[in-house]
Backbone as a chain_set.jsonl record, in Angstrom:
{"seq": "MPAQPTATNTIIPPVPTDTSLPAATMTEPPTSIPSIPASVVELDGAQVPPGFSLIWFADLPRPTAFAFDEQGQMYVTSQDGNVYRLTDENEDGRAEP", "coords": {"N": [[-62.179, -34.864, 38.265], [-58.804, -34.507, 37.144], [-56.546, -31.765, 37.155], [-55.997, -30.179, 34.181], [-52.727, -29.519, 32.427], [-51.051, -26.317, 31.911], [-49.933, -24.023, 29.35], [-47.458, -22.183, 29.326], [-45.462, -19.151, 28.484], [-42.672, -18.724, 28.891], [-40.156, -16.258, 29.008], [-36.744, -15.756, 28.405], [-33.79, -13.966, 29.391], [-31.249, -12.843, 27.262], [-27.872, -14.107, 28.352], [-25.039, -12.517, 29.566], [-21.743, -12.161, 28.284], [-18.456, -12.568, 27.998], [-17.624, -11.672, 25.546], [-16.079, -9.629, 23.411], [-18.036, -7.398, 20.589], [-16.853, -7.159, 17.396], [-14.998, -4.653, 16.079], [-16.29, -1.399, 14.226], [-15.942, -1.378, 10.932], [-14.321, 0.773, 8.501], [-14.962, 1.374, 5.06], [-13.693, 2.515, 2.238], [-15.747, 3.691, -0.67], [-16.171, 1.705, -3.935], [-14.868, 3.597, -6.97], [-15.427, 4.161, -9.45], [-14.567, 4.721, -13.199], [-15.706, 6.308, -15.944], [-15.926, 4.629, -18.993], [-17.297, 5.701, -21.356], [-17.499, 9.013, -22.241], [-19.398, 11.211, -20.437], [-22.563, 12.725, -22.576], [-22.263, 11.372, -25.533], [-24.307, 10.455, -27.865], [-25.6, 7.205, -28.969], [-27.795, 6.535, -30.711], [-29.732, 7.394, -33.305], [-32.015, 10.459, -33.145], [-32.273, 9.923, -30.508], [-32.541, 11.511, -27.207], [-31.095, 12.49, -24.571], [-30.909, 13.646, -20.934], [-28.278, 16.297, -20.142], [-25.165, 15.631, -19.368], [-25.323, 12.726, -19.728], [-25.04, 9.756, -21.166], [-25.984, 7.648, -24.03], [-25.097, 4.638, -25.185], [-24.598, 2.165, -27.549], [-24.184, -0.781, -26.017], [-24.669, -3.848, -26.943], [-25.994, -5.791, -29.339], [-29.018, -7.105, -29.034], [-31.938, -9.293, -29.446], [-34.529, -6.803, -29.134], [-34.388, -6.486, -26.01], [-35.713, -6.973, -22.888], [-35.393, -6.498, -19.967], [-32.751, -5.948, -17.558], [-30.495, -7.406, -15.398], [-27.995, -7.561, -12.577], [-25.537, -9.495, -11.132], [-24.036, -10.92, -8.133], [-21.279, -10.77, -8.605], [-21.541, -8.507, -10.403], [-22.209, -9.339, -13.433], [-23.507, -8.888, -15.953], [-26.925, -9.915, -17.029], [-29.273, -9.958, -19.417], [-32.631, -10.262, -20.345], [-34.79, -11.26, -23.019], [-37.355, -10.483, -25.701], [-37.33, -13.257, -27.657], [-37.115, -15.084, -26.028], [-34.715, -15.784, -24.602], [-32.208, -15.33, -22.299], [-29.254, -13.402, -22.145], [-25.943, -13.509, -20.729], [-23.71, -10.83, -20.532], [-20.937, -9.764, -21.124], [-18.07, -7.671, -20.937], [-15.012, -7.929, -21.468], [-12.505, -6.747, -22.486], [-12.763, -4.19, -21.841], [-13.94, -1.937, -23.001], [-16.092, -0.604, -23.483], [-18.279, -1.923, -24.932], [-20.395, -4.692, -25.179], [-19.067, -8.38, -25.549], [-18.729, -10.188, -28.461]], "CA": [[-61.038, -35.066, 37.158], [-57.848, -33.919, 37.75], [-56.805, -30.394, 36.214], [-55.372, -29.787, 33.178], [-51.867, -28.168, 32.535], [-51.715, -25.069, 31.17], [-49.112, -23.411, 28.47], [-46.944, -20.724, 29.817], [-45.013, -18.326, 28.08], [-41.526, -17.975, 29.88], [-38.854, -15.698, 28.254], [-35.254, -16.13, 29.006], [-33.325, -13.076, 28.767], [-29.587, -13.362, 26.765], [-26.648, -13.972, 29.589], [-23.966, -11.447, 29.286], [-20.678, -12.735, 28.025], [-17.032, -11.404, 28.078], [-16.853, -11.887, 23.914], [-16.856, -8.311, 22.812], [-17.898, -7.288, 19.445], [-16.3, -7.063, 16.471], [-15.262, -3.121, 15.977], [-16.553, -1.43, 13.004], [-14.531, -0.701, 9.915], [-14.932, 2.266, 7.454], [-14.185, 1.185, 4.004], [-13.95, 3.556, 0.965], [-16.718, 2.914, -1.521], [-15.768, 1.79, -5.212], [-14.736, 4.661, -7.542], [-16.085, 3.853, -11.491], [-14.045, 5.766, -13.915], [-16.45, 5.772, -17.124], [-15.319, 4.296, -20.084], [-17.699, 6.667, -22.287], [-17.789, 10.242, -22.094], [-21.053, 11.679, -20.91], [-23.209, 13.362, -23.887], [-22.214, 10.67, -26.268], [-25.281, 9.141, -28.01], [-25.319, 6.527, -30.404], [-28.89, 5.998, -31.269], [-30.365, 8.71, -34.098], [-33.092, 10.69, -32.757], [-32.62, 9.948, -28.905], [-32.322, 12.357, -26.418], [-30.643, 12.412, -22.996], [-29.868, 14.98, -20.331], [-26.649, 16.63, -20.373], [-24.091, 14.562, -18.361], [-26.058, 11.236, -19.729], [-24.922, 9.067, -22.32], [-26.472, 6.575, -24.445], [-24.317, 3.85, -26.086], [-24.81, 0.518, -28.315], [-23.341, -1.977, -25.486], [-24.871, -5.044, -27.768], [-27.033, -6.425, -30.331], [-29.909, -8.095, -28.79], [-33.053, -8.472, -30.239], [-35.466, -6.618, -28.254], [-34.409, -6.36, -24.603], [-36.78, -6.202, -21.74], [-34.848, -6.439, -18.663], [-31.671, -6.936, -17.401], [-30.076, -7.307, -13.745], [-26.74, -7.856, -12.187], [-25.281, -10.273, -10.271], [-22.901, -10.588, -6.845], [-19.916, -10.368, -9.255], [-21.566, -7.524, -11.32], [-21.84, -9.651, -14.242], [-24.862, -8.561, -16.088], [-28.245, -10.656, -17.321], [-30.647, -9.643, -19.908], [-33.809, -10.977, -21.231], [-35.603, -10.469, -24.295], [-38.433, -11.131, -26.786], [-37.1, -13.898, -28.083], [-37.611, -15.819, -24.853], [-33.22, -16.042, -24.457], [-31.745, -14.542, -21.502], [-28.283, -13.132, -22.533], [-24.899, -12.984, -20.219], [-23.133, -9.723, -21.508], [-19.338, -9.22, -20.641], [-16.993, -6.868, -21.321], [-13.584, -8.641, -20.667], [-11.288, -5.557, -22.422], [-13.363, -2.71, -20.936], [-13.838, -1.064, -24.038], [-17.806, -0.259, -23.344], [-19.182, -2.818, -25.57], [-20.187, -6.378, -24.667], [-18.179, -8.933, -25.88], [-19.766, -11.133, -29.097]], "C": [[-60.284, -33.801, 37.527], [-57.783, -32.715, 36.509], [-55.673, -30.67, 35.065], [-53.681, -29.16, 32.834], [-52.088, -27.003, 31.373], [-50.43, -24.431, 30.657], [-48.449, -22.456, 29.194], [-45.794, -20.315, 28.723], [-43.468, -18.098, 28.724], [-40.544, -17.37, 28.737], [-37.783, -15.579, 29.05], [-34.6, -15.045, 28.506], [-31.634, -13.647, 28.306], [-28.96, -13.126, 28.689], [-25.894, -13.258, 28.49], [-22.739, -12.448, 28.966], [-19.87, -11.802, 28.146], [-16.655, -11.606, 26.449], [-17.214, -10.315, 23.483], [-16.902, -8.716, 21.09], [-17.358, -6.693, 18.398], [-16.308, -5.282, 15.872], [-15.828, -2.88, 14.331], [-15.776, -0.853, 11.951], [-15.208, 0.496, 8.777], [-13.715, 1.662, 5.836], [-14.765, 2.225, 2.616], [-14.979, 2.994, -0.155], [-16.261, 3.245, -3.261], [-15.877, 3.071, -5.799], [-14.954, 4.108, -8.896], [-15.211, 4.584, -12.116], [-14.938, 5.168, -15.272], [-15.259, 5.361, -18.454], [-15.886, 5.178, -21.42], [-18.044, 7.928, -22.112], [-19.238, 10.826, -21.758], [-21.4, 12.531, -21.853], [-22.693, 12.769, -25.047], [-23.695, 10.013, -26.583], [-25.278, 8.7, -29.125], [-26.76, 6.154, -30.882], [-29.676, 7.504, -32.213], [-31.343, 8.662, -33.421], [-33.354, 10.884, -31.584], [-31.883, 11.061, -28.468], [-32.297, 12.169, -25.284], [-30.179, 13.513, -22.102], [-29.157, 15.537, -20.473], [-26.548, 16.004, -18.974], [-24.427, 13.612, -18.991], [-25.332, 10.988, -20.897], [-25.739, 7.859, -23.134], [-25.553, 5.935, -25.565], [-24.866, 2.801, -26.524], [-24.308, -0.082, -27.02], [-23.825, -3.196, -26.056], [-25.688, -4.675, -28.452], [-27.466, -7.637, -29.794], [-31.364, -7.723, -29.541], [-34.169, -8.365, -29.288], [-35.291, -6.6, -26.605], [-35.483, -6.264, -23.654], [-36.683, -5.987, -20.656], [-33.714, -6.743, -18.535], [-31.291, -6.597, -16.29], [-28.44, -7.819, -13.815], [-26.806, -9.101, -11.266], [-24.056, -10.181, -8.604], [-21.861, -10.195, -7.573], [-20.274, -9.435, -10.261], [-21.268, -8.151, -12.748], [-23.196, -9.512, -14.515], [-25.451, -9.578, -17.487], [-28.99, -9.938, -18.116], [-31.277, -10.443, -20.515], [-34.049, -10.406, -22.127], [-36.607, -11.227, -25.037], [-38.432, -12.19, -27.27], [-37.118, -15.377, -27.22], [-35.895, -16.675, -24.469], [-33.16, -15.147, -23.066], [-29.722, -14.814, -21.872], [-27.372, -12.876, -21.301], [-23.849, -12.189, -20.949], [-22.021, -9.651, -20.489], [-18.692, -8.211, -21.413], [-15.676, -6.642, -20.658], [-12.782, -7.338, -21.271], [-11.892, -4.357, -22.395], [-13.54, -1.787, -22.281], [-15.501, -0.346, -24.087], [-18.359, -1.065, -24.098], [-19.083, -4.693, -24.898], [-19.392, -7.242, -26.007], [-19.456, -10.02, -27.364], [-19.891, -12.33, -28.716]], "O": [[-60.638, -32.698, 37.943], [-58.447, -32.605, 35.478], [-54.645, -31.328, 35.221], [-53.63, -27.977, 33.17], [-52.867, -26.848, 30.433], [-49.648, -24.221, 31.584], [-49.247, -21.771, 29.835], [-45.247, -21.239, 28.12], [-43.284, -16.926, 29.054], [-40.244, -17.993, 27.718], [-37.85, -15.329, 30.253], [-34.647, -14.9, 27.284], [-31.002, -14.56, 28.838], [-29.322, -12.473, 29.667], [-25.948, -13.27, 27.26], [-22.824, -13.578, 29.446], [-20.108, -10.609, 28.331], [-15.472, -11.691, 26.121], [-18.349, -9.887, 23.274], [-16.338, -9.609, 20.459], [-17.383, -5.465, 18.475], [-17.294, -4.737, 15.376], [-15.846, -3.736, 13.446], [-15.019, 0.1, 12.133], [-16.356, 0.824, 8.475], [-12.503, 1.588, 5.637], [-15.898, 2.509, 2.228], [-14.922, 1.8, -0.447], [-16.07, 4.34, -3.79], [-16.781, 3.802, -5.393], [-14.042, 3.317, -9.138], [-14.908, 5.481, -11.329], [-14.94, 3.989, -15.626], [-14.115, 5.763, -18.668], [-15.153, 5.37, -22.39], [-19.209, 8.0, -21.72], [-20.117, 10.916, -22.615], [-20.482, 13.302, -22.128], [-22.554, 13.636, -25.91], [-24.229, 9.224, -25.804], [-25.06, 9.33, -30.16], [-26.711, 5.187, -31.643], [-30.076, 8.499, -31.609], [-31.832, 7.622, -32.977], [-34.246, 11.643, -31.206], [-30.901, 11.548, -29.027], [-33.288, 11.704, -24.721], [-29.224, 14.23, -22.402], [-29.069, 15.437, -21.696], [-27.284, 15.879, -17.995], [-23.332, 13.052, -19.027], [-24.995, 11.922, -21.625], [-26.121, 7.015, -22.323], [-25.281, 6.504, -26.622], [-25.783, 2.379, -25.821], [-23.36, 0.698, -26.94], [-23.167, -4.051, -25.462], [-26.2, -3.556, -28.434], [-26.927, -8.743, -29.837], [-31.822, -6.672, -29.99], [-34.714, -9.313, -28.723], [-36.349, -6.737, -25.99], [-36.19, -5.261, -23.754], [-37.566, -5.374, -20.056], [-33.296, -7.701, -19.186], [-31.629, -5.471, -15.925], [-27.843, -8.302, -14.777], [-27.82, -9.6, -10.776], [-23.422, -9.165, -8.321], [-21.386, -9.122, -7.203], [-19.439, -9.355, -11.162], [-20.289, -7.719, -13.357], [-24.061, -9.846, -13.705], [-24.842, -9.902, -18.506], [-29.552, -9.038, -17.491], [-30.76, -11.321, -21.207], [-33.731, -9.233, -22.321], [-36.686, -12.455, -24.996], [-39.582, -12.541, -27.535], [-37.131, -16.502, -27.719], [-35.826, -17.86, -24.144], [-34.049, -14.33, -22.825], [-29.085, -15.868, -21.865], [-27.844, -11.986, -20.594], [-23.171, -12.698, -21.842], [-22.169, -9.509, -19.275], [-18.939, -8.067, -22.61], [-15.267, -5.82, -19.838], [-12.287, -6.719, -20.329], [-11.387, -3.445, -23.05], [-12.98, -0.695, -22.191], [-15.776, 0.485, -24.953], [-19.552, -0.879, -23.859], [-18.228, -5.457, -24.449], [-19.206, -6.803, -27.142], [-20.617, -10.384, -27.174], [-20.728, -13.062, -29.243]]}, "num_chains": 1, "name": "protein.A"}
C-alpha cells in the first residue's frame, strides 16, 4: 500500500521591503464650547452634581436609549417604537422641531 501524503504547516516569514512606514502625526483633540452653562437644571425636582447641567433638549415620548453616528448625529429610541434623529442646526442647545 502506498504511503499517504501528510499535511505540513509551513510558515513563510515576511519579506522586507524598501517601503517606509508613514510617520505618526499629532492632531489636537477637538475642543467643544458648551452652549448651556454648568449648573442649569430645567427639570423641577432634579438634582445634579456641581458643574453639571440638565436641560430639556427634545420633547420625545419616553426615550429609552440614544446613540451617535460617525457624523455626530444623535438617534433616540422611545417606548412608542420609533427611532428619532435629533439635530441642533442653529446650535441653541435644543433639538429642532
